[in-house]
mmCIF file of C-alpha atoms in Angstrom:
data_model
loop_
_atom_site.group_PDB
_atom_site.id
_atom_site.type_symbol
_atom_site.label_atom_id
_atom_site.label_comp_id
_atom_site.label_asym_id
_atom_site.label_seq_id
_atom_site.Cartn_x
_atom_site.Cartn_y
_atom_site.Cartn_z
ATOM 1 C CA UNK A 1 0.000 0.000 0.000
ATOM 2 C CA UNK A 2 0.875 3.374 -0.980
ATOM 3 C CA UNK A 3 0.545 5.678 2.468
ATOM 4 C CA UNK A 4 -1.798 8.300 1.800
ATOM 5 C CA UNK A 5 -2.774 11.165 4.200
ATOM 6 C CA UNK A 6 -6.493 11.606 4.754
ATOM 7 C CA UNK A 7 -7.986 14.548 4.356
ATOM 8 C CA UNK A 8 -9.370 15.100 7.428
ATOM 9 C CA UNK A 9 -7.924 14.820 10.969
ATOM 10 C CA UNK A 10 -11.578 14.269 12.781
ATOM 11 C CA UNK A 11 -15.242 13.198 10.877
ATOM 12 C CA UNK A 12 -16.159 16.726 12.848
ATOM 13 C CA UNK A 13 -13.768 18.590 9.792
ATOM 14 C CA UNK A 14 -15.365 15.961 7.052
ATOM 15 C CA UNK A 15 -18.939 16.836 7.697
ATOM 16 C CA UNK A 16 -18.080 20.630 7.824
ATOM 17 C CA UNK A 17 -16.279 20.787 4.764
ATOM 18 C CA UNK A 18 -18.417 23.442 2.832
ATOM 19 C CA UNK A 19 -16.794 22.733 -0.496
ATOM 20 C CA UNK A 20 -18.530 19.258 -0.391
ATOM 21 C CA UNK A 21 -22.428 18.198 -1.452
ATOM 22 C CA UNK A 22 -24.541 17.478 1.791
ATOM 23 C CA UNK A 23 -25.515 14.466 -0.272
ATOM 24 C CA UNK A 24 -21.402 13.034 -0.272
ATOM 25 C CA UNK A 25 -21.372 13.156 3.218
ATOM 26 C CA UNK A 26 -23.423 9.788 3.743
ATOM 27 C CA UNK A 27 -24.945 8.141 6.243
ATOM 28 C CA UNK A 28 -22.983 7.661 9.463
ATOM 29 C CA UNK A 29 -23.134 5.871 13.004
ATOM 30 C CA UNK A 30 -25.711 8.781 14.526
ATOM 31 C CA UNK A 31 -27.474 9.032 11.155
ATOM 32 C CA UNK A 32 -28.444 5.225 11.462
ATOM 33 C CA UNK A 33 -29.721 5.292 14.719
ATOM 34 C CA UNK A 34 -31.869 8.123 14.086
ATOM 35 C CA UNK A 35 -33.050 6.053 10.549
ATOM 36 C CA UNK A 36 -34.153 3.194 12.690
ATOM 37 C CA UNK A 37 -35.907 5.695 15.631
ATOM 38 C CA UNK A 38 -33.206 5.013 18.306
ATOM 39 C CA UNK A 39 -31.984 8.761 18.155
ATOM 40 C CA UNK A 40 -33.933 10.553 20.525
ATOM 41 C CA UNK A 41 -32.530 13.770 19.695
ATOM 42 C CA UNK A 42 -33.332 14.001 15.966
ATOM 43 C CA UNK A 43 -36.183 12.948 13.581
ATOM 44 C CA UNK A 44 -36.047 10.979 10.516
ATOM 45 C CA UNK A 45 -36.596 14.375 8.497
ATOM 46 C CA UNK A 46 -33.393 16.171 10.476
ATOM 47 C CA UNK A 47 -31.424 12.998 8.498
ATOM 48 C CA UNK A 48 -33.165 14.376 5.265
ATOM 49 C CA UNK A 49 -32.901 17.881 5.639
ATOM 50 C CA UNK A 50 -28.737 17.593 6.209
ATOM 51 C CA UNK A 51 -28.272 14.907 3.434
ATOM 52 C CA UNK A 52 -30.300 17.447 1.290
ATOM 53 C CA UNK A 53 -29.019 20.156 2.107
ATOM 54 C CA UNK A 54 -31.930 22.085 3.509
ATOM 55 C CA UNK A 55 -30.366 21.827 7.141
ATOM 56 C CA UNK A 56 -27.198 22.651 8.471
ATOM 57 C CA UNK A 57 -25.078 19.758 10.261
ATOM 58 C CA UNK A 58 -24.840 20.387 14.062
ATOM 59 C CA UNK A 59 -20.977 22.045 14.396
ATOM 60 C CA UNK A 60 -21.015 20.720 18.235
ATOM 61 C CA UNK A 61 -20.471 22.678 21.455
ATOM 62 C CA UNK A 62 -18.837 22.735 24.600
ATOM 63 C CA UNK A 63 -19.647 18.883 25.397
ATOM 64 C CA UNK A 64 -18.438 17.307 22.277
ATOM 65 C CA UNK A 65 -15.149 19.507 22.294
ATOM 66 C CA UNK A 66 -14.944 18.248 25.707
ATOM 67 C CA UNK A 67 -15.300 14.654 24.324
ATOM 68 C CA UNK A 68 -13.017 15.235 21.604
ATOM 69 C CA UNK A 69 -9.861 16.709 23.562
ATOM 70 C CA UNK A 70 -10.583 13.819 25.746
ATOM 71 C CA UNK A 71 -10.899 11.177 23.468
ATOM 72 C CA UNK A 72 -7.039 10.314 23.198
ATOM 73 C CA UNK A 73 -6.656 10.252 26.790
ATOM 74 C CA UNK A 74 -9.707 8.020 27.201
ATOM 75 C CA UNK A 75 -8.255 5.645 24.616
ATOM 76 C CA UNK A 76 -5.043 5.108 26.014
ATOM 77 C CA UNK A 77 -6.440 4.327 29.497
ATOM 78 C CA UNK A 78 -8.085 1.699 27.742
ATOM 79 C CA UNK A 79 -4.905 0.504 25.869
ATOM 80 C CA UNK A 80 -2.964 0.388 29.032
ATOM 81 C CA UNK A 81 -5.803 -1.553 30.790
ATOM 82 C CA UNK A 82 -6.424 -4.124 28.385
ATOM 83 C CA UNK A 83 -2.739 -4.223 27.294
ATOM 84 C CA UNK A 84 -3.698 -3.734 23.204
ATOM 85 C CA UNK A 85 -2.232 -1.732 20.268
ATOM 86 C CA UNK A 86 -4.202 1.183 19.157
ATOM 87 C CA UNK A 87 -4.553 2.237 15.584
ATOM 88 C CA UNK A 88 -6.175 5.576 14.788
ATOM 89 C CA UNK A 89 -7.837 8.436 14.747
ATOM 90 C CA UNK A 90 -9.272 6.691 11.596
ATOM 91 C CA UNK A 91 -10.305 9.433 8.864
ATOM 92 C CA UNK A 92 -13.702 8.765 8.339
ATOM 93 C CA UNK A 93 -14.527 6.212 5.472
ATOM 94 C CA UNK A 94 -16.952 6.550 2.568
ATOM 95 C CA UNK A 95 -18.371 3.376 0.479
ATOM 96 C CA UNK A 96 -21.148 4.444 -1.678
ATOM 97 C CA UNK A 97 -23.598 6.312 0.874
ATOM 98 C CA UNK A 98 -22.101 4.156 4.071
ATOM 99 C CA UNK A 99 -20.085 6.287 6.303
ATOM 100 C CA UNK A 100 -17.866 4.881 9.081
ATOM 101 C CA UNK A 101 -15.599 6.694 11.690
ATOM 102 C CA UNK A 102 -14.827 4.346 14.336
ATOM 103 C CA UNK A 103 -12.154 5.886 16.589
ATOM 104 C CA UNK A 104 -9.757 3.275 16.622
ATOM 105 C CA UNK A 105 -8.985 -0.166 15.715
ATOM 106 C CA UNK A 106 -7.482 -2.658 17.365
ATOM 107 C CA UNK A 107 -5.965 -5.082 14.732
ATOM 108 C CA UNK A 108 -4.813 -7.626 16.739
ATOM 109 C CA UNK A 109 -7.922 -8.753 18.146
ATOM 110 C CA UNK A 110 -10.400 -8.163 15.048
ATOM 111 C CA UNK A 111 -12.272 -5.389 16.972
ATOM 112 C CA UNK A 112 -13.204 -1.482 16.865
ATOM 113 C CA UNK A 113 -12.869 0.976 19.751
ATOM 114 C CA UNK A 114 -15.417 3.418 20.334
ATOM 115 C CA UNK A 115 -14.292 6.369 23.009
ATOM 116 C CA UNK A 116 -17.137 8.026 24.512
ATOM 117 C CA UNK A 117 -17.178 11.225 27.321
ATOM 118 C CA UNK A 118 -20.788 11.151 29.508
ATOM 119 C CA UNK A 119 -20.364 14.231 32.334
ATOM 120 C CA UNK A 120 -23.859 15.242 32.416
ATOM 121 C CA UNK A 121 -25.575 14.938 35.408
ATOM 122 C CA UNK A 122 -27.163 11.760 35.811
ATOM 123 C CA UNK A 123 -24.658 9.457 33.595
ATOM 124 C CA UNK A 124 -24.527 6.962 35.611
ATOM 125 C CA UNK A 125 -28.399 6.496 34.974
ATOM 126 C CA UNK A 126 -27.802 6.690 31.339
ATOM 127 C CA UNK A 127 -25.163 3.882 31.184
ATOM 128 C CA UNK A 128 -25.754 0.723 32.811
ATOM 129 C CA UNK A 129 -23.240 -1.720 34.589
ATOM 130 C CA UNK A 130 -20.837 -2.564 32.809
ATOM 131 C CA UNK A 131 -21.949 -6.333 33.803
ATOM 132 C CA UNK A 132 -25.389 -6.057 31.831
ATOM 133 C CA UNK A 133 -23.271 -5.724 28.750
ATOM 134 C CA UNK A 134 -25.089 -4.627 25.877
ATOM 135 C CA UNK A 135 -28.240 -4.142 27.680
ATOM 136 C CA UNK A 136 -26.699 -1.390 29.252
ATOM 137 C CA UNK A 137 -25.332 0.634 26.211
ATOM 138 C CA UNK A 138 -27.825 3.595 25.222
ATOM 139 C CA UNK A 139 -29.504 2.213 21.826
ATOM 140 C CA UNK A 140 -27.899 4.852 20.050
ATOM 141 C CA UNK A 141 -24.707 4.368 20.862
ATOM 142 C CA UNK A 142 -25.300 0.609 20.761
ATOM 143 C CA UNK A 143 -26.732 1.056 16.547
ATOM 144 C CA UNK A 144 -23.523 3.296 15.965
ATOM 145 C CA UNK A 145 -20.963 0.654 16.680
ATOM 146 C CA UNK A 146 -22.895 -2.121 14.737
ATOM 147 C CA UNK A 147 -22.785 0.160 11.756
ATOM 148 C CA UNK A 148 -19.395 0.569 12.198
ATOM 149 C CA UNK A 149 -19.115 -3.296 12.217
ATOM 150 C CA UNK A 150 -21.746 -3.603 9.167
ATOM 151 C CA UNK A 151 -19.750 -5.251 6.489
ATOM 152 C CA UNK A 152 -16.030 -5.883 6.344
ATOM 153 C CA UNK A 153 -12.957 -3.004 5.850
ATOM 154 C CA UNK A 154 -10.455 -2.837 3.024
ATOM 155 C CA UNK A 155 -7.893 -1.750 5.100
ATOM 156 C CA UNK A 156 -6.272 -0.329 1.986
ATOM 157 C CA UNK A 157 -8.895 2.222 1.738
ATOM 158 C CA UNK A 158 -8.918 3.001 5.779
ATOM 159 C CA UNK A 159 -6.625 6.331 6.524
ATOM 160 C CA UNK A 160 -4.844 7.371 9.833
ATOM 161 C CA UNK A 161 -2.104 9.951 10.180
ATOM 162 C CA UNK A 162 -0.485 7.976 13.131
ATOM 163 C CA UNK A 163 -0.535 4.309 12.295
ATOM 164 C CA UNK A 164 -0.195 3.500 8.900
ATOM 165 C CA UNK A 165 2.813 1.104 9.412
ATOM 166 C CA UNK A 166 -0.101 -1.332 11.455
ATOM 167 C CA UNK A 167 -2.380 -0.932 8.596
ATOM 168 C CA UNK A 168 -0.179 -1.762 6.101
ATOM 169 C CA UNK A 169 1.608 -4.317 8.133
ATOM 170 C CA UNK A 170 -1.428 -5.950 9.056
ATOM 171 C CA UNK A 171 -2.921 -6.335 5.181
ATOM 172 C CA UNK A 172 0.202 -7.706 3.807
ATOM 173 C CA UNK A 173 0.467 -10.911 6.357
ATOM 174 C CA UNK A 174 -3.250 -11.569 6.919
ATOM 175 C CA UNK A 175 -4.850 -9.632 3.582
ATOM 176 C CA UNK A 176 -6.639 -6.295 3.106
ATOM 177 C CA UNK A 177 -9.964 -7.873 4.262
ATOM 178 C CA UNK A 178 -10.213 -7.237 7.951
ATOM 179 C CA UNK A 179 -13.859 -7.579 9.631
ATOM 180 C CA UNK A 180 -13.964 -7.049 13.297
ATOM 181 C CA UNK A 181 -15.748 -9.205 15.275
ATOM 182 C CA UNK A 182 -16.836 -6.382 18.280
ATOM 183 C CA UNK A 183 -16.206 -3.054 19.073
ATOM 184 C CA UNK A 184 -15.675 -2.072 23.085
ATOM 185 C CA UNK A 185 -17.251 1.436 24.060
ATOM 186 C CA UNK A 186 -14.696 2.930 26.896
ATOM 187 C CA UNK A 187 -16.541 5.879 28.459
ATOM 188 C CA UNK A 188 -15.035 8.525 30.476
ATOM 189 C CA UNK A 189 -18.149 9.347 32.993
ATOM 190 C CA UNK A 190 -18.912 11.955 35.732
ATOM 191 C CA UNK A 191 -17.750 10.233 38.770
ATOM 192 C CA UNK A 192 -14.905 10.108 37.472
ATOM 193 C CA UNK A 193 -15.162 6.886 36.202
ATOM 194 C CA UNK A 194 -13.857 4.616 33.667
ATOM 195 C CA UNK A 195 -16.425 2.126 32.041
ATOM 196 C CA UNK A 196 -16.185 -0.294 29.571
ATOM 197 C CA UNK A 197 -19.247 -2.443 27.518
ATOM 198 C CA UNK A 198 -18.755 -4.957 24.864
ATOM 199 C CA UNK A 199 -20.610 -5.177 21.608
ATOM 200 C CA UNK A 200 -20.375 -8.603 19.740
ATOM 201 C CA UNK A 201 -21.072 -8.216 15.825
ATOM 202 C CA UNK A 202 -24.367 -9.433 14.661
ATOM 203 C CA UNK A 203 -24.661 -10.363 11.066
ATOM 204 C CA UNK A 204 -28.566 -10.385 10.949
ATOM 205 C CA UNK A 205 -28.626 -6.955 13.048
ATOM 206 C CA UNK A 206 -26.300 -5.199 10.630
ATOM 207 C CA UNK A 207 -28.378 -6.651 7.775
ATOM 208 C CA UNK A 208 -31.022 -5.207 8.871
ATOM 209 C CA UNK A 209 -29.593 -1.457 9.228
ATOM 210 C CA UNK A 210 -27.947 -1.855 5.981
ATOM 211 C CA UNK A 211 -31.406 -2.719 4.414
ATOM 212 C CA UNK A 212 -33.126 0.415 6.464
ATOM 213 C CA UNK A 213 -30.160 2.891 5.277
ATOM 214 C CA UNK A 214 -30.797 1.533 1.859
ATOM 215 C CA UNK A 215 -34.958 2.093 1.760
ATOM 216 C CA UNK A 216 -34.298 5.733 3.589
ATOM 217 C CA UNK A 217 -31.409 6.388 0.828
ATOM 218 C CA UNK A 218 -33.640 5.074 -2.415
ATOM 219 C CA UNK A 219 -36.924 6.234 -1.133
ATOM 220 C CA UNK A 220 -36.101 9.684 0.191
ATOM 221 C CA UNK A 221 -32.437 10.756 -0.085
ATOM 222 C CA UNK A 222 -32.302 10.022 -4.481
ATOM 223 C CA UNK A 223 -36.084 10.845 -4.985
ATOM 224 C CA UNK A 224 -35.745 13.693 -3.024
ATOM 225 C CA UNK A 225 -38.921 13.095 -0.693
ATOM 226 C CA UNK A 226 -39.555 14.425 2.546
ATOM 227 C CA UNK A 227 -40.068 11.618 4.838
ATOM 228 C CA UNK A 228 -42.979 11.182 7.532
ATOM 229 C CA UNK A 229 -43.283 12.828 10.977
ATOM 230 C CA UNK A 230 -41.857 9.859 13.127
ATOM 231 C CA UNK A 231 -43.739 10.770 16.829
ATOM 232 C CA UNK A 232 -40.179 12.251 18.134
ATOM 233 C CA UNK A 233 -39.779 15.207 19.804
ATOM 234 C CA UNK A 234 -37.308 17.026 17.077
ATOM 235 C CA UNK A 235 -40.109 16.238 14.919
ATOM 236 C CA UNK A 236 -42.236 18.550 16.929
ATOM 237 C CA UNK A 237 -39.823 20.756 16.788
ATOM 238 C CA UNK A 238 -39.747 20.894 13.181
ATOM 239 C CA UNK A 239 -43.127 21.185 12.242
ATOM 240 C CA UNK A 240 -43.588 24.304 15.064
ATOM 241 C CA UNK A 241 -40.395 25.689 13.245
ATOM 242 C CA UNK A 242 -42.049 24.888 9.807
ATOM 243 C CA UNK A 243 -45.000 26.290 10.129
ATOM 244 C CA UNK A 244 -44.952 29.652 12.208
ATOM 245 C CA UNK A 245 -47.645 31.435 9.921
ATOM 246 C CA UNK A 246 -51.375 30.806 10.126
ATOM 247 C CA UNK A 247 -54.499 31.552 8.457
ATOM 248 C CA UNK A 248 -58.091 31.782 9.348
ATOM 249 C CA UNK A 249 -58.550 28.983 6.930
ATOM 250 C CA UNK A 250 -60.217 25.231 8.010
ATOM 251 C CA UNK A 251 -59.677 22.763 5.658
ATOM 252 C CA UNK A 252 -61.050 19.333 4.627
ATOM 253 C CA UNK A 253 -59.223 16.302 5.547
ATOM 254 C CA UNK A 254 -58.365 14.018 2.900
ATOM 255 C CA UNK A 255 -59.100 10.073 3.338
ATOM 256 C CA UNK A 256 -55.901 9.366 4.868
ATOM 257 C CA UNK A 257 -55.613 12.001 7.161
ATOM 258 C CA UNK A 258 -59.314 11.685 8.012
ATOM 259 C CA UNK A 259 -58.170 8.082 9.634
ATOM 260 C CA UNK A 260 -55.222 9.903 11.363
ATOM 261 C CA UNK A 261 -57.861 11.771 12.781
ATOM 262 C CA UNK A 262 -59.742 8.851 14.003
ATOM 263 C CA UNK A 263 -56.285 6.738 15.432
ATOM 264 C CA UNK A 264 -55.591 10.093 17.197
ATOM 265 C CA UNK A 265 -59.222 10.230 18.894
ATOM 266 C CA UNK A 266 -59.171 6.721 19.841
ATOM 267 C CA UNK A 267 -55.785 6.946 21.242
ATOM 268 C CA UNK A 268 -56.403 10.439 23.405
ATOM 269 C CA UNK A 269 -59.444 8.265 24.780
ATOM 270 C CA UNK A 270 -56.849 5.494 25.992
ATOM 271 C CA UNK A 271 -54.495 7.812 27.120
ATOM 272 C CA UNK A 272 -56.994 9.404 29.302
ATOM 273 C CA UNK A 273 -57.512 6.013 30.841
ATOM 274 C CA UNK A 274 -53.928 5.541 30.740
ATOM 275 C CA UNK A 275 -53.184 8.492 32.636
ATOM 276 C CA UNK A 276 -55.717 7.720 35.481
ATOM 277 C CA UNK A 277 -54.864 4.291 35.802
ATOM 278 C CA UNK A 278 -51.588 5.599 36.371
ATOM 279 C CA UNK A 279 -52.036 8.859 39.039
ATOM 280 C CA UNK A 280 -54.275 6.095 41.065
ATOM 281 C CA UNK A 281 -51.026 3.570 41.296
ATOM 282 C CA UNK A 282 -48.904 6.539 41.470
ATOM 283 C CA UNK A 283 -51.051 7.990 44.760
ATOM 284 C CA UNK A 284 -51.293 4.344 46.516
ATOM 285 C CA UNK A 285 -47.382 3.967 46.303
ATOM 286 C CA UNK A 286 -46.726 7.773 47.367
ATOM 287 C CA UNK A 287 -49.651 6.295 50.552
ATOM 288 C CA UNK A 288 -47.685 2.990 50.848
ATOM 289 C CA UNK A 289 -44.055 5.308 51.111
ATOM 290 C CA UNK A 290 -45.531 7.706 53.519
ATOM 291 C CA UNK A 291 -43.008 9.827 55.466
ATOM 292 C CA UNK A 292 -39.863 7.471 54.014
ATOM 293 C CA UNK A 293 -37.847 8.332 51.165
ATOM 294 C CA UNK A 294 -39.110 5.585 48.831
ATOM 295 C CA UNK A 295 -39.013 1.843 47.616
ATOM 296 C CA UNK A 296 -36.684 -0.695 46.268
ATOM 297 C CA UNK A 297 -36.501 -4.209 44.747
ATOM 298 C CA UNK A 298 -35.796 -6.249 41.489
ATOM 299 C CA UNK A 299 -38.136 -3.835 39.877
ATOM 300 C CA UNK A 300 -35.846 -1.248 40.447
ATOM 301 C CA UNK A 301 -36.065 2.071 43.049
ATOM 302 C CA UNK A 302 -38.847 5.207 43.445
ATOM 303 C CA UNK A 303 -38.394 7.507 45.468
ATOM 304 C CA UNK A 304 -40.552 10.243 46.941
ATOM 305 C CA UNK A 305 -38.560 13.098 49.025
ATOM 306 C CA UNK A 306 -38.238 16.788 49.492
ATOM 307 C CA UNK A 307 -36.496 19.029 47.602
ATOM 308 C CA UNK A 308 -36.045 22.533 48.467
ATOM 309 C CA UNK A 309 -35.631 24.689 46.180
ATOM 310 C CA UNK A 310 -34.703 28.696 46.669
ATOM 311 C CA UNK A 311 -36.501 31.669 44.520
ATOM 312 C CA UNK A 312 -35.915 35.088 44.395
ATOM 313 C CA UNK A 313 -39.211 37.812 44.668
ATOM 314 C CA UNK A 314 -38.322 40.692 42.339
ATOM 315 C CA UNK A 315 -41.808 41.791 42.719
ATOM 316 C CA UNK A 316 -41.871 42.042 46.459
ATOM 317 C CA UNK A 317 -38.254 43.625 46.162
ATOM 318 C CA UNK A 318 -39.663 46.356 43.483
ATOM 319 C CA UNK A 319 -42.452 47.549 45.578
ATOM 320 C CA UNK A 320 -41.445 47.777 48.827
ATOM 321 C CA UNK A 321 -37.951 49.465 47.781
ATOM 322 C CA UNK A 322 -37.941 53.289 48.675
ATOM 323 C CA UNK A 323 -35.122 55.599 48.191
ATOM 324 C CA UNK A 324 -32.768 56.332 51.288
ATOM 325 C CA UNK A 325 -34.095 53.474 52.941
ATOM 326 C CA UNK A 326 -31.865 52.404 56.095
ATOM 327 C CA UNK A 327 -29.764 49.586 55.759
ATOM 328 C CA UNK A 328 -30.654 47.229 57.926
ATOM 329 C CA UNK A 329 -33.905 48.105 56.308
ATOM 330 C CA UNK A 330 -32.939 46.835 52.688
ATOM 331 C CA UNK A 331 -31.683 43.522 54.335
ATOM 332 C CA UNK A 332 -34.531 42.769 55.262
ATOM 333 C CA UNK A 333 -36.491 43.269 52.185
ATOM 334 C CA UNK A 334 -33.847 41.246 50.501
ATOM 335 C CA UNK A 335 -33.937 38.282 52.956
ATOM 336 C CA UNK A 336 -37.831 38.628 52.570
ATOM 337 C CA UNK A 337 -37.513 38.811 49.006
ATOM 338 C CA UNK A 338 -36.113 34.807 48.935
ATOM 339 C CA UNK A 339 -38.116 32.427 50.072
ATOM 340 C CA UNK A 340 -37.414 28.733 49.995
ATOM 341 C CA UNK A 341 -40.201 26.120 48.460
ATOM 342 C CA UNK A 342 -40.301 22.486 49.652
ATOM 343 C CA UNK A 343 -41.561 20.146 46.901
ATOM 344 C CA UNK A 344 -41.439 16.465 47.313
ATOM 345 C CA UNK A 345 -40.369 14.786 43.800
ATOM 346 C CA UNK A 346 -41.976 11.442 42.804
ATOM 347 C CA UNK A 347 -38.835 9.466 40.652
ATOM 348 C CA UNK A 348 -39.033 6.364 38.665
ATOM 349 C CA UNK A 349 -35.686 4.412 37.958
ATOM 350 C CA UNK A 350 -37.087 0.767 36.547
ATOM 351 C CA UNK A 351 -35.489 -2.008 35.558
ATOM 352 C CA UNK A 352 -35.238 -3.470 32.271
ATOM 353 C CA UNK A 353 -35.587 -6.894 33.099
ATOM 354 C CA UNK A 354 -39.152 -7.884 33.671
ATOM 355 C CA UNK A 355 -40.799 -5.525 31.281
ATOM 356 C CA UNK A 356 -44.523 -5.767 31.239
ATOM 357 C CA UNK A 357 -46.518 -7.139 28.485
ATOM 358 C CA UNK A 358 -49.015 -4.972 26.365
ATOM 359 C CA UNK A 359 -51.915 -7.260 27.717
ATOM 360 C CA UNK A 360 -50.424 -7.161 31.426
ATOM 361 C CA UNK A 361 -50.774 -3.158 30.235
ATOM 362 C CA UNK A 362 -54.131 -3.433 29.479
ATOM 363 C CA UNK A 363 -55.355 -5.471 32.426
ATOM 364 C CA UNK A 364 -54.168 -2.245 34.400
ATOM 365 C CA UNK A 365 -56.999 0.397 32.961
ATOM 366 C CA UNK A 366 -59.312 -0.339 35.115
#
């Protein structure tokens, strides 16, 4: 192999590169995940919009800067731990409309690295134990590594800036053909903590997204057709974005939206139920908790307890303040001016494993 520099350092400069057609820029690990409706911050029509080019690519923030300046450190804890060889950054790789930009490779045991930084508040809620294995991977992050596993890599066509030698060593003794066989996620999380979850390559599974990216791609991405509201919230978001401007104007349904109409009655009926059935469960187990902070067991935890929470009273501050007031006159206003509200929070934190079924659901609207 002839060493060849890739173009760009991070998939971050790829997709941001003005100079190329939205279209070029394919269908990566988050695009996927969003395809299949395991994206909860973006809708189907976000993946059309930026393929299209009617919608800008998201250019990050302070959290995925974070994530990237970590990202090397990150790795290398997990090379020292696990006592591997490291190839990457990999520039990000293009096969038709298939993008992949796993973060590294590790040659030597068939398998892809994914580095990931979680230090919101609450991250050790959104990643499981690392003993659940993949049940305890977010699905998004769970349908980006399996596309990165999807089919097998020409390593003659894979770029890195730091490891070439590997890459090319590696394709002359055992062939340019490499297909890993899982990809680890090490996450950096708020703790600090290190964890790490293993993702075993599924054949069937990455059939599967390959034959969704393909129906998305042919359907709506070459014929140039918007897809369908998909129930998220981003598609909410789009619509209310869409469609600012009103008229006095009622319209006609058509046939098919006429049955929307109907679905959508039915199901505001059953919610209604729904949402009874659940405040009376929800009121017997805030009864059952009493003056305790909450409940636990296989099912998981709840928890019912106070939480104060300080405010500030600009309108009790604005009329009682008089010029040349004493001071010991304005502290008081201010101190009455905050007061402190006690709410008591009612938390759910269930566990995945005994999952109800829909006609254990419906036994429960009563």
């Amino acid at each position: 192999m002839t060493p060849t520099l890739p173009a760009y350092r991070s998939t971050s400069d790829f997709l941001d590169d003005p100079d190329m057609k939205p279209i070029a820029k394919g269908i990566g690990g988050s695009d996927i995940a969003t395809i299949v409706g395991m994206n909860k911050h973006e809708s189907v029509w976000d993946v059309w919009a930026k393929l299209t080019g009617r919608k800008e690519r998201f250019q990050g923030n302070v959290a995925t800067t974070t994530g990237t300046e970590l990202e090397p450190w990150v790795a290398d804890v997990y090379r020292k731990k696990h006592n591997v060889s490291l190839v990457g950054p990999i520039a990000p790789l293009i096969e038709g409309y298939v993008r992949r930009s796993p973060d590294r490779l590790i040659l030597e045991k068939n398998a892809i690295l994914e580095v990931k930084t979680s230090l919101s508040y609450g991250a050790r809620n959104i990643w499981g134990d690392e003993s659940e294995g993949v049940e305890a991977v977010p699905d998004m992050y769970n349908c980006q590594v399996r596309w990165y596993m999807a089919s097998p890599y020409d390593l003659r066509a894979v770029n890195t800036y730091d490891d070439f030698l590997a890459l090319e060593s590696h394709a002359l003794i055992h062939g340019p053909t490499w297909t890993p066989e899982y990809s680890d996620i090490a996450v950096f999380m708020t703790g600090p903590e290190h964890r790490y979850y293993r993702i075993p390559h599924d054949q069937e599974i990455s059939d599967t997204l390959l034959e969704e990216a393909d129906k998305f791609w042919r359907h709506h991405v070459l014929k140039d057709i918007e897809p369908p509201p998909d129930g998220s919230k981003a598609a909410a978001k789009h619509l209310t974005e869409r469609f600012k401007e009103t008229t006095e104007h009622i319209k006609k349904p058509d046939a098919t939206t006429q049955k929307l109409i109907d679905e959508y009655r039915k199901l505001s009926l059953l919610n209604k139920r729904i949402e009874k059935a659940m405040a009376k469960r929800k009121q017997n187990i805030q009864l059952c908790i009493g003056e305790d902070r909450g409940l636990g067991g296989s099912f998981g935890k709840i928890t019912w307890y106070t939480q104060a929470r300080k405010s500030f009273s600009k309108d009790t501050l604005y009329q009682s303040l008089m010029k040349h007031v004493p001071r010991e006159t304005l502290d008081h206003l201010f101190s009455a001016a905050n007061t402190v509200n006690e709410t008591r929070i009612f938390r759910t934190s269930w566990s995945d494993k005994n999952d109800p079924t829909p006609q254990e659901i419906s036994s429960c609207l009563d």
